[in-house]
Amino acid sequence: MYRKEKLLNRRTVVKGFFYGALAGLGAVSSALGPFWILPEAYGNKTGCDGPVPLRLQAAKKGLIYGAETTFREIGDAEFVGAFKRECGILVPGDELKWKALRPTPGSFDFSRADFLARFAKGSNMHFRGHTLVWHEALPWWFGQTVNSGNAERILREHIETVVGHYAGQIHSWDVVNEAIATWEKDSLPNGLRNSPWLKLLGPKYIDIAFRTAADADPEALMALNQNVLEYGSKASEQCRADTLDLLRRLKSSGTPIHALGIQGHIRTDYEHAGRFSPGKFRRFLRDVADLDLKILISELDVVDSGLPRDIALHDRAVAGIYKEFLDVALAEPAVIGVITWGLSDRYSWQRYGPGRDKTTVRPLPLDVDLNRKPAWYAISNAFDNAHKNNF
Ligand code: G3I
């Protein structure tokens, strides 16, 4: 199985694009609304006695499925069993960020990330890197040490060291995370987020990061990772347009970029974010694919704070949102995989959100007891219905 999945790895070429026939699929499923999912409906779909794990369900369509996890979670033996069963790719949630890797300006601490890399390898999983450049999770010393005179050297040194350390072991790197401003009104011309890196180096920091990363590991897919790309709101429309402009600029200047990571933290506070827009999202996926880029759904979950407190209703709503989103995403042949931001509600990042009642933090495929939820069945069903990729 690993060898078969490995075919998806690296910079393989996507063949056979049947966009026309597939374009309407997402719109059809979304018309059914987000609350129609019943887990029982999928009981016999796999043709097996028990439900097939998500990684295998995805692999049948030439796709990768996996999840974010952390060093701490891999200390939980019960969780590890579920993770190994379901996942074909592992993404460290925190351990590859600057804050975790750089205790001081002159040192690197790879211990926790190495542990996860070894775990992934020993479990026949791909290992994904998140993230080399982000405006968050910077170490305490960053502000007092990095200035416009040394920023380029420090950025290059960081990327050369970290990417070099894992060269040959990484499926894909989120080279730059959230470069485009979303609704924080913190943007500059071109929609670029006014991040510390932009302030220090200007827009060229993105090109520098990609070139340095690709030189340090010629095998890994190098990705831009971005949020707020899926809604009908003006802010999301702007984010899609700015992301496409950035991707076009990078491609036309020969920057070695191979993929777009679409985070997909699907929000349910519709007033603020706007609703998921199947048509606009489908169009966007095709525009990205037209740039000869692959697409990874890189951080999928449902930000479920706005959903009913009744658990059955809540879970069905979450499942419906997964299904609606994935039916659109998986109709696009350039999409090579789906990663959920966590596997079990036991460890969702949303548990740490201010004011969240933990009993209604249920955004992931498995519940806190590691049982499959309607969301799991919705994802499984979406893989079942997905376009088959011919890599
Ligand atoms: O582990 C401690 C816990 O013991 C303590 O009780 C708690 C109190 O705040 O903090 C816990 O650590 C936090 C950790 O999340 C828990 O997983 C850290 O303080 C917090 O900084 C860390 O946040 C991470 C966040 O990025 C910022 O780096 C989340 O793990 C991680 O899931 C989240 O991931 C981001 C992606 O990188 C980018 N896209 C959005 C996504 C979700 O915010």
GROMACS .gro file of C-alpha atoms and ligand atoms in nm:
model
  434
    1MET     CA    1   0.000   0.000   0.000
    2TYR     CA    2   0.278   0.235   0.092
    3ARG     CA    3   0.444   0.188  -0.245
    4LYS     CA    4   0.121   0.262  -0.424
    5GLU     CA    5   0.066   0.576  -0.221
    6LYS     CA    6   0.425   0.671  -0.282
    7LEU     CA    7   0.336   0.719  -0.648
    8LEU     CA    8   0.151   1.030  -0.536
    9ASN     CA    9   0.455   1.160  -0.367
   10ARG     CA   10   0.687   1.423  -0.509
   11ARG     CA   11   0.640   1.610  -0.826
   12THR     CA   12   0.448   1.363  -1.034
   13VAL     CA   13   0.249   1.494  -1.326
   14VAL     CA   14  -0.128   1.497  -1.318
   15LYS     CA   15  -0.272   1.332  -1.626
   16GLY     CA   16  -0.622   1.313  -1.763
   17PHE     CA   17  -0.819   1.621  -1.672
   18PHE     CA   18  -1.191   1.574  -1.725
   19TYR     CA   19  -1.300   1.904  -1.582
   20GLY     CA   20  -1.611   1.956  -1.787
   21ALA     CA   21  -1.791   1.639  -1.686
   22LEU     CA   22  -1.697   1.683  -1.322
   23ALA     CA   23  -1.760   2.051  -1.276
   24GLY     CA   24  -2.121   2.021  -1.168
   25LEU     CA   25  -2.085   1.748  -0.907
   26GLY     CA   26  -2.019   1.975  -0.613
   27ALA     CA   27  -2.310   2.200  -0.693
   28VAL     CA   28  -2.545   1.901  -0.710
   29SER     CA   29  -2.443   1.766  -0.370
   30SER     CA   30  -2.452   2.106  -0.207
   31ALA     CA   31  -2.810   2.149  -0.321
   32LEU     CA   32  -2.897   1.864  -0.086
   33GLY     CA   33  -2.802   2.088   0.204
   34PRO     CA   34  -2.564   2.030   0.490
   35PHE     CA   35  -2.785   1.823   0.722
   36TRP     CA   36  -2.867   1.516   0.519
   37ILE     CA   37  -2.585   1.289   0.631
   38LEU     CA   38  -2.678   0.971   0.816
   39PRO     CA   39  -2.388   0.743   0.902
   40GLU     CA   40  -2.600   0.432   0.849
   41ALA     CA   41  -2.632   0.529   0.484
   42TYR     CA   42  -2.270   0.429   0.425
   43GLY     CA   43  -2.261   0.100   0.612
   44ASN     CA   44  -2.248  -0.115   0.300
   45LYS     CA   45  -2.065   0.116   0.065
   46THR     CA   46  -1.719  -0.023   0.122
   47GLY     CA   47  -1.797  -0.378   0.020
   48CYS     CA   48  -1.613  -0.497   0.335
   49ASP     CA   49  -1.738  -0.630   0.663
   50GLY     CA   50  -1.625  -0.328   0.858
   51PRO     CA   51  -1.567   0.027   0.740
   52VAL     CA   52  -1.244   0.067   0.547
   53PRO     CA   53  -0.997   0.312   0.710
   54LEU     CA   54  -0.989   0.655   0.553
   55ARG     CA   55  -0.631   0.618   0.423
   56LEU     CA   56  -0.732   0.309   0.225
   57GLN     CA   57  -1.059   0.459   0.109
   58ALA     CA   58  -0.859   0.757  -0.021
   59ALA     CA   59  -0.586   0.540  -0.175
   60LYS     CA   60  -0.847   0.357  -0.386
   61LYS     CA   61  -0.892   0.690  -0.566
   62GLY     CA   62  -0.521   0.768  -0.581
   63LEU     CA   63  -0.555   1.016  -0.294
   64ILE     CA   64  -0.374   1.058   0.038
   65TYR     CA   65  -0.560   1.096   0.366
   66GLY     CA   66  -0.401   1.183   0.697
   67ALA     CA   67  -0.410   1.423   0.988
   68GLU     CA   68  -0.226   1.672   1.201
   69THR     CA   69  -0.096   1.548   1.533
   70THR     CA   70   0.161   1.643   1.796
   71PHE     CA   71   0.443   1.490   2.001
   72ARG     CA   72   0.221   1.490   2.308
   73GLU     CA   73  -0.064   1.306   2.133
   74ILE     CA   74   0.167   1.032   2.008
   75GLY     CA   75   0.229   0.952   2.373
   76ASP     CA   76  -0.133   0.831   2.394
   77ALA     CA   77  -0.123   0.463   2.294
   78GLU     CA   78  -0.497   0.436   2.232
   79PHE     CA   79  -0.489   0.740   2.004
   80VAL     CA   80  -0.181   0.605   1.824
   81GLY     CA   81  -0.374   0.290   1.734
   82ALA     CA   82  -0.647   0.494   1.570
   83PHE     CA   83  -0.397   0.724   1.399
   84LYS     CA   84  -0.206   0.432   1.246
   85ARG     CA   85  -0.529   0.273   1.131
   86GLU     CA   86  -0.673   0.582   0.962
   87CYS     CA   87  -0.380   0.793   0.842
   88GLY     CA   88  -0.144   0.774   0.544
   89ILE     CA   89   0.024   1.108   0.616
   90LEU     CA   90   0.122   1.287   0.937
   91VAL     CA   91   0.163   1.662   0.982
   92PRO     CA   92   0.314   1.798   1.305
   93GLY     CA   93   0.082   2.067   1.442
   94ASP     CA   94   0.347   2.263   1.630
   95GLU     CA   95   0.683   2.087   1.627
   96LEU     CA   96   0.819   2.228   1.301
   97LYS     CA   97   0.731   2.590   1.374
   98TRP     CA   98   1.003   2.841   1.457
   99LYS     CA   99   0.888   2.864   1.818
  100ALA     CA  100   0.940   2.491   1.868
  101LEU     CA  101   1.259   2.448   1.664
  102ARG     CA  102   1.451   2.761   1.766
  103PRO     CA  103   1.497   2.789   2.143
  104THR     CA  104   1.772   3.048   2.089
  105PRO     CA  105   1.899   3.240   1.783
  106GLY     CA  106   2.198   3.007   1.751
  107SER     CA  107   2.041   2.667   1.815
  108PHE     CA  108   1.792   2.421   1.672
  109ASP     CA  109   1.602   2.157   1.867
  110PHE     CA  110   1.477   1.883   1.637
  111SER     CA  111   1.403   1.630   1.910
  112ARG     CA  112   1.021   1.640   1.902
  113ALA     CA  113   0.994   1.678   1.526
  114ASP     CA  114   1.242   1.393   1.477
  115PHE     CA  115   1.031   1.175   1.702
  116LEU     CA  116   0.729   1.242   1.480
  117ALA     CA  117   0.932   1.185   1.161
  118ARG     CA  118   1.049   0.847   1.295
  119PHE     CA  119   0.697   0.758   1.399
  120ALA     CA  120   0.563   0.841   1.052
  121LYS     CA  121   0.836   0.641   0.880
  122GLY     CA  122   0.791   0.344   1.112
  123SER     CA  123   0.417   0.353   1.044
  124ASN     CA  124   0.457   0.373   0.664
  125MET     CA  125   0.310   0.722   0.656
  126HIS     CA  126   0.415   1.025   0.457
  127PHE     CA  127   0.554   1.311   0.663
  128ARG     CA  128   0.451   1.668   0.581
  129GLY     CA  129   0.628   1.984   0.688
  130HIS     CA  130   0.438   2.274   0.848
  131THR     CA  131   0.565   2.547   0.827
  132LEU     CA  132   0.880   2.736   0.728
  133VAL     CA  133   0.751   3.093   0.720
  134TRP     CA  134   0.453   3.220   0.920
  135HIS     CA  135   0.367   3.542   1.099
  136GLU     CA  136   0.273   3.341   1.412
  137ALA     CA  137   0.456   3.095   1.640
  138LEU     CA  138   0.778   3.296   1.627
  139PRO     CA  139   1.021   3.251   1.918
  140TRP     CA  140   1.061   3.502   2.202
  141TRP     CA  141   1.393   3.627   2.063
  142PHE     CA  142   1.268   3.701   1.710
  143GLY     CA  143   1.170   4.066   1.760
  144GLN     CA  144   1.488   4.163   1.939
  145THR     CA  145   1.727   3.973   1.710
  146VAL     CA  146   1.598   3.988   1.354
  147ASN     CA  147   1.623   4.318   1.167
  148SER     CA  148   1.623   4.429   0.804
  149GLY     CA  149   2.002   4.391   0.792
  150ASN     CA  150   2.013   4.023   0.891
  151ALA     CA  151   1.663   3.895   0.806
  152GLU     CA  152   1.749   3.743   0.470
  153ARG     CA  153   2.050   3.558   0.610
  154ILE     CA  154   1.851   3.428   0.907
  155LEU     CA  155   1.559   3.319   0.689
  156ARG     CA  156   1.787   3.135   0.445
  157GLU     CA  157   1.981   2.975   0.728
  158HIS     CA  158   1.659   2.855   0.894
  159ILE     CA  159   1.520   2.703   0.576
  160GLU     CA  160   1.848   2.546   0.466
  161THR     CA  161   1.893   2.387   0.809
  162VAL     CA  162   1.537   2.263   0.860
  163VAL     CA  163   1.463   2.150   0.505
  164GLY     CA  164   1.812   2.002   0.478
  165HIS     CA  165   1.759   1.810   0.803
  166TYR     CA  166   1.454   1.632   0.660
  167ALA     CA  167   1.561   1.621   0.293
  168GLY     CA  168   1.435   1.304   0.128
  169GLN     CA  169   1.185   1.233   0.407
  170ILE     CA  170   0.922   1.496   0.340
  171HIS     CA  171   0.617   1.464   0.119
  172SER     CA  172   0.552   1.839   0.103
  173TRP     CA  173   0.643   2.157   0.284
  174ASP     CA  174   0.419   2.448   0.367
  175VAL     CA  175   0.691   2.690   0.268
  176VAL     CA  176   0.489   3.004   0.335
  177ASN     CA  177   0.174   2.997   0.547
  178GLU     CA  178  -0.109   3.252   0.522
  179ALA     CA  179   0.083   3.504   0.309
  180ILE     CA  180  -0.242   3.662   0.194
  181ALA     CA  181  -0.433   3.878   0.442
  182THR     CA  182  -0.781   3.755   0.525
  183TRP     CA  183  -1.030   3.964   0.718
  184GLU     CA  184  -0.789   4.118   0.962
  185LYS     CA  185  -0.755   4.428   0.740
  186ASP     CA  186  -0.383   4.385   0.776
  187SER     CA  187  -0.305   4.381   0.409
  188LEU     CA  188  -0.085   4.574   0.172
  189PRO     CA  189  -0.118   4.619  -0.205
  190ASN     CA  190  -0.141   4.276  -0.373
  191GLY     CA  191  -0.330   4.155  -0.067
  192LEU     CA  192  -0.009   4.045   0.103
  193ARG     CA  193  -0.032   4.015   0.479
  194ASN     CA  194   0.173   4.276   0.659
  195SER     CA  195   0.369   4.007   0.840
  196PRO     CA  196   0.703   4.050   1.017
  197TRP     CA  197   0.872   3.894   0.714
  198LEU     CA  198   0.708   4.136   0.475
  199LYS     CA  199   0.806   4.429   0.696
  200LEU     CA  200   1.165   4.309   0.711
  201LEU     CA  201   1.222   4.199   0.352
  202GLY     CA  202   0.931   4.315   0.138
  203PRO     CA  203   0.740   4.078  -0.094
  204LYS     CA  204   1.062   3.907  -0.209
  205TYR     CA  205   1.065   3.700   0.113
  206ILE     CA  206   0.822   3.458  -0.052
  207ASP     CA  207   1.041   3.393  -0.353
  208ILE     CA  208   1.352   3.363  -0.133
  209ALA     CA  209   1.177   3.107   0.087
  210PHE     CA  210   1.065   2.887  -0.205
  211ARG     CA  211   1.401   2.895  -0.383
  212THR     CA  212   1.593   2.816  -0.066
  213ALA     CA  213   1.357   2.532   0.024
  214ALA     CA  214   1.363   2.374  -0.323
  215ASP     CA  215   1.744   2.389  -0.329
  216ALA     CA  216   1.762   2.220   0.012
  217ASP     CA  217   1.524   1.937  -0.086
  218PRO     CA  218   1.472   1.890  -0.460
  219GLU     CA  219   1.225   1.607  -0.396
  220ALA     CA  220   0.954   1.755  -0.172
  221LEU     CA  221   0.651   1.935  -0.306
  222MET     CA  222   0.683   2.301  -0.213
  223ALA     CA  223   0.347   2.459  -0.123
  224LEU     CA  224   0.192   2.790  -0.039
  225ASN     CA  225  -0.064   2.731   0.236
  226GLN     CA  226  -0.363   2.962   0.272
  227ASN     CA  227  -0.688   3.002   0.463
  228VAL     CA  228  -1.028   3.166   0.394
  229LEU     CA  229  -1.051   3.047   0.033
  230GLU     CA  230  -1.390   2.877   0.030
  231TYR     CA  231  -1.666   3.124   0.119
  232GLY     CA  232  -1.902   3.341  -0.080
  233SER     CA  233  -1.816   3.656   0.118
  234LYS     CA  234  -1.636   3.956  -0.029
  235ALA     CA  235  -1.339   3.895   0.201
  236SER     CA  236  -1.303   3.538   0.075
  237GLU     CA  237  -1.351   3.647  -0.286
  238GLN     CA  238  -1.068   3.895  -0.238
  239CYS     CA  239  -0.853   3.629  -0.074
  240ARG     CA  240  -0.902   3.393  -0.370
  241ALA     CA  241  -0.818   3.671  -0.617
  242ASP     CA  242  -0.507   3.778  -0.423
  243THR     CA  243  -0.393   3.416  -0.384
  244LEU     CA  244  -0.430   3.353  -0.756
  245ASP     CA  245  -0.240   3.674  -0.837
  246LEU     CA  246   0.041   3.568  -0.607
  247LEU     CA  247   0.054   3.218  -0.756
  248ARG     CA  248   0.065   3.365  -1.108
  249ARG     CA  249   0.346   3.603  -1.014
  250LEU     CA  250   0.546   3.321  -0.857
  251LYS     CA  251   0.496   3.090  -1.154
  252SER     CA  252   0.583   3.358  -1.409
  253SER     CA  253   0.906   3.445  -1.230
  254GLY     CA  254   1.012   3.080  -1.222
  255THR     CA  255   0.978   3.039  -0.845
  256PRO     CA  256   0.982   2.667  -0.762
  257ILE     CA  257   0.629   2.631  -0.625
  258HIS     CA  258   0.445   2.304  -0.685
  259ALA     CA  259   0.126   2.312  -0.484
  260LEU     CA  260  -0.134   2.516  -0.303
  261GLY     CA  261  -0.244   2.402   0.041
  262ILE     CA  262  -0.603   2.499   0.105
  263GLN     CA  263  -0.646   2.494   0.481
  264GLY     CA  264  -1.023   2.448   0.493
  265HIS     CA  265  -1.107   2.534   0.853
  266ILE     CA  266  -1.472   2.561   0.756
  267ARG     CA  267  -1.640   2.825   0.969
  268THR     CA  268  -1.999   2.821   1.084
  269ASP     CA  269  -2.024   3.184   1.200
  270TYR     CA  270  -2.180   3.266   0.868
  271GLU     CA  271  -2.239   3.634   0.943
  272HIS     CA  272  -1.868   3.693   0.969
  273ALA     CA  273  -1.724   3.450   0.720
  274GLY     CA  274  -2.003   3.399   0.469
  275ARG     CA  275  -2.122   3.057   0.362
  276PHE     CA  276  -1.923   2.798   0.172
  277SER     CA  277  -1.965   2.874  -0.196
  278PRO     CA  278  -1.945   2.552  -0.402
  279GLY     CA  279  -1.950   2.733  -0.736
  280LYS     CA  280  -1.684   2.991  -0.652
  281PHE     CA  281  -1.467   2.734  -0.481
  282ARG     CA  282  -1.492   2.494  -0.776
  283ARG     CA  283  -1.391   2.770  -1.015
  284PHE     CA  284  -1.098   2.864  -0.792
  285LEU     CA  285  -0.971   2.505  -0.782
  286ARG     CA  286  -0.974   2.494  -1.158
  287ASP     CA  287  -0.792   2.827  -1.184
  288VAL     CA  288  -0.521   2.693  -0.953
  289ALA     CA  289  -0.497   2.367  -1.150
  290ASP     CA  290  -0.461   2.568  -1.471
  291LEU     CA  291  -0.137   2.705  -1.329
  292ASP     CA  292  -0.005   2.348  -1.329
  293LEU     CA  293  -0.014   2.332  -0.950
  294LYS     CA  294  -0.131   2.047  -0.734
  295ILE     CA  295  -0.374   2.111  -0.451
  296LEU     CA  296  -0.380   1.966  -0.101
  297ILE     CA  297  -0.669   2.016   0.135
  298SER     CA  298  -0.425   2.077   0.415
  299GLU     CA  299  -0.603   2.156   0.746
  300LEU     CA  300  -0.962   2.049   0.707
  301ASP     CA  301  -1.203   2.069   1.001
  302VAL     CA  302  -1.527   2.243   1.091
  303VAL     CA  303  -1.506   2.539   1.327
  304ASP     CA  304  -1.816   2.417   1.504
  305SER     CA  305  -1.874   2.686   1.766
  306GLY     CA  306  -2.182   2.808   1.578
  307LEU     CA  307  -2.358   2.467   1.558
  308PRO     CA  308  -2.643   2.326   1.771
  309ARG     CA  309  -2.557   2.203   2.123
  310ASP     CA  310  -2.763   1.888   2.071
  311ILE     CA  311  -2.495   1.628   1.995
  312ALA     CA  312  -2.683   1.434   1.729
  313LEU     CA  313  -2.778   1.748   1.540
  314HIS     CA  314  -2.433   1.892   1.588
  315ASP     CA  315  -2.259   1.584   1.450
  316ARG     CA  316  -2.488   1.565   1.152
  317ALA     CA  317  -2.426   1.930   1.072
  318VAL     CA  318  -2.048   1.881   1.091
  319ALA     CA  319  -2.076   1.574   0.867
  320GLY     CA  320  -2.288   1.762   0.615
  321ILE     CA  321  -2.033   2.041   0.597
  322TYR     CA  322  -1.748   1.795   0.534
  323LYS     CA  323  -1.949   1.622   0.264
  324GLU     CA  324  -2.052   1.943   0.092
  325PHE     CA  325  -1.695   2.072   0.089
  326LEU     CA  326  -1.526   1.748  -0.013
  327ASP     CA  327  -1.767   1.669  -0.293
  328VAL     CA  328  -1.656   1.991  -0.457
  329ALA     CA  329  -1.287   1.956  -0.371
  330LEU     CA  330  -1.256   1.594  -0.479
  331ALA     CA  331  -1.415   1.660  -0.817
  332GLU     CA  332  -1.095   1.847  -0.906
  333PRO     CA  333  -0.825   1.611  -1.037
  334ALA     CA  334  -0.545   1.842  -0.921
  335VAL     CA  335  -0.641   1.767  -0.559
  336ILE     CA  336  -0.396   1.500  -0.439
  337GLY     CA  337  -0.499   1.457  -0.079
  338VAL     CA  338  -0.698   1.556   0.226
  339ILE     CA  339  -0.551   1.624   0.569
  340THR     CA  340  -0.776   1.694   0.866
  341TRP     CA  341  -0.643   1.921   1.140
  342GLY     CA  342  -0.651   1.645   1.395
  343LEU     CA  343  -0.812   1.302   1.387
  344SER     CA  344  -1.003   1.288   1.714
  345ASP     CA  345  -1.200   1.548   1.909
  346ARG     CA  346  -0.981   1.443   2.203
  347TYR     CA  347  -0.710   1.666   2.062
  348SER     CA  348  -0.869   1.932   1.844
  349TRP     CA  349  -0.696   2.272   1.852
  350GLN     CA  350  -1.043   2.417   1.909
  351ARG     CA  351  -1.048   2.278   2.262
  352TYR     CA  352  -0.817   2.564   2.357
  353GLY     CA  353  -1.040   2.832   2.203
  354PRO     CA  354  -1.162   3.093   2.451
  355GLY     CA  355  -1.507   3.024   2.589
  356ARG     CA  356  -1.549   2.683   2.421
  357ASP     CA  357  -1.757   2.427   2.609
  358LYS     CA  358  -1.544   2.119   2.541
  359THR     CA  359  -1.846   1.889   2.513
  360THR     CA  360  -1.948   2.068   2.192
  361VAL     CA  361  -1.600   2.072   2.039
  362ARG     CA  362  -1.671   1.792   1.791
  363PRO     CA  363  -1.509   1.898   1.464
  364LEU     CA  364  -1.314   1.584   1.367
  365PRO     CA  365  -1.376   1.235   1.222
  366LEU     CA  366  -1.343   1.052   1.558
  367ASP     CA  367  -1.498   1.149   1.892
  368VAL     CA  368  -1.306   1.182   2.219
  369ASP     CA  369  -1.340   0.805   2.273
  370LEU     CA  370  -1.201   0.745   1.922
  371ASN     CA  371  -1.531   0.623   1.783
  372ARG     CA  372  -1.616   0.703   1.424
  373LYS     CA  373  -1.866   0.986   1.396
  374PRO     CA  374  -2.094   1.098   1.114
  375ALA     CA  375  -1.804   1.320   1.000
  376TRP     CA  376  -1.591   1.008   0.945
  377TYR     CA  377  -1.864   0.852   0.732
  378ALA     CA  378  -1.908   1.172   0.537
  379ILE     CA  379  -1.536   1.184   0.453
  380SER     CA  380  -1.537   0.815   0.366
  381ASN     CA  381  -1.835   0.867   0.139
  382ALA     CA  382  -1.672   1.167  -0.027
  383PHE     CA  383  -1.365   0.952  -0.106
  384ASP     CA  384  -1.596   0.686  -0.241
  385ASN     CA  385  -1.753   0.938  -0.478
  386ALA     CA  386  -1.426   1.109  -0.569
  387HIS     CA  387  -1.277   1.136  -0.911
  388LYS     CA  388  -1.008   0.869  -0.959
  389ASN     CA  389  -0.668   1.025  -1.013
  390ASN     CA  390  -0.429   0.874  -1.266
  391PHE     CA  391  -0.090   0.987  -1.152
  392G3I     O1  392  -0.020   2.212   2.534
  392G3I     C1  393  -0.061   2.330   2.603
  392G3I     C2  394  -0.160   2.294   2.713
  392G3I     O2  395  -0.096   2.213   2.808
  392G3I     C3  396  -0.216   2.421   2.777
  392G3I     O3  397  -0.316   2.389   2.869
  392G3I     C4  398  -0.273   2.514   2.671
  392G3I     C5  399  -0.320   2.645   2.730
  392G3I     O4  400  -0.321   2.747   2.636
  392G3I     O5  401  -0.172   2.540   2.572
  392G3I     C6  402  -0.130   2.422   2.507
  392G3I     O6  403  -0.041   2.449   2.400
  392G3I     C7  404  -0.096   2.518   2.292
  392G3I     C8  405  -0.107   2.420   2.176
  392G3I     O7  406  -0.155   2.490   2.066
  392G3I     C9  407  -0.201   2.301   2.204
  392G3I     O8  408  -0.201   2.212   2.095
  392G3I    C10  409  -0.008   2.634   2.257
  392G3I     O9  410  -0.010   2.726   2.363
  392G3I    C11  411  -0.056   2.698   2.129
  392G3I    O10  412   0.036   2.797   2.086
  392G3I    C12  413  -0.069   2.595   2.021
  392G3I    O11  414  -0.137   2.651   1.916
  392G3I    C13  415  -0.117   2.599   1.785
  392G3I    C14  416  -0.146   2.713   1.689
  392G3I    O12  417  -0.147   2.666   1.556
  392G3I    C15  418  -0.039   2.823   1.700
  392G3I    O13  419   0.086   2.776   1.663
  392G3I    C16  420  -0.212   2.481   1.762
  392G3I    O14  421  -0.166   2.367   1.835
  392G3I    C17  422  -0.216   2.444   1.614
  392G3I    O15  423  -0.315   2.347   1.593
  392G3I    C18  424  -0.247   2.570   1.533
  392G3I    O16  425  -0.246   2.533   1.397
  392G3I    C19  426  -0.276   2.637   1.304
  392G3I    C20  427  -0.186   2.615   1.183
  392G3I    O17  428  -0.051   2.616   1.224
  392G3I    C21  429  -0.210   2.722   1.078
  392G3I     N1  430  -0.351   2.728   1.040
  392G3I    C22  431  -0.445   2.742   1.153
  392G3I    C23  432  -0.422   2.631   1.255
  392G3I    C24  433  -0.523   2.639   1.369
  392G3I    O18  434  -0.506   2.758   1.441
   0.00000   0.00000   0.00000
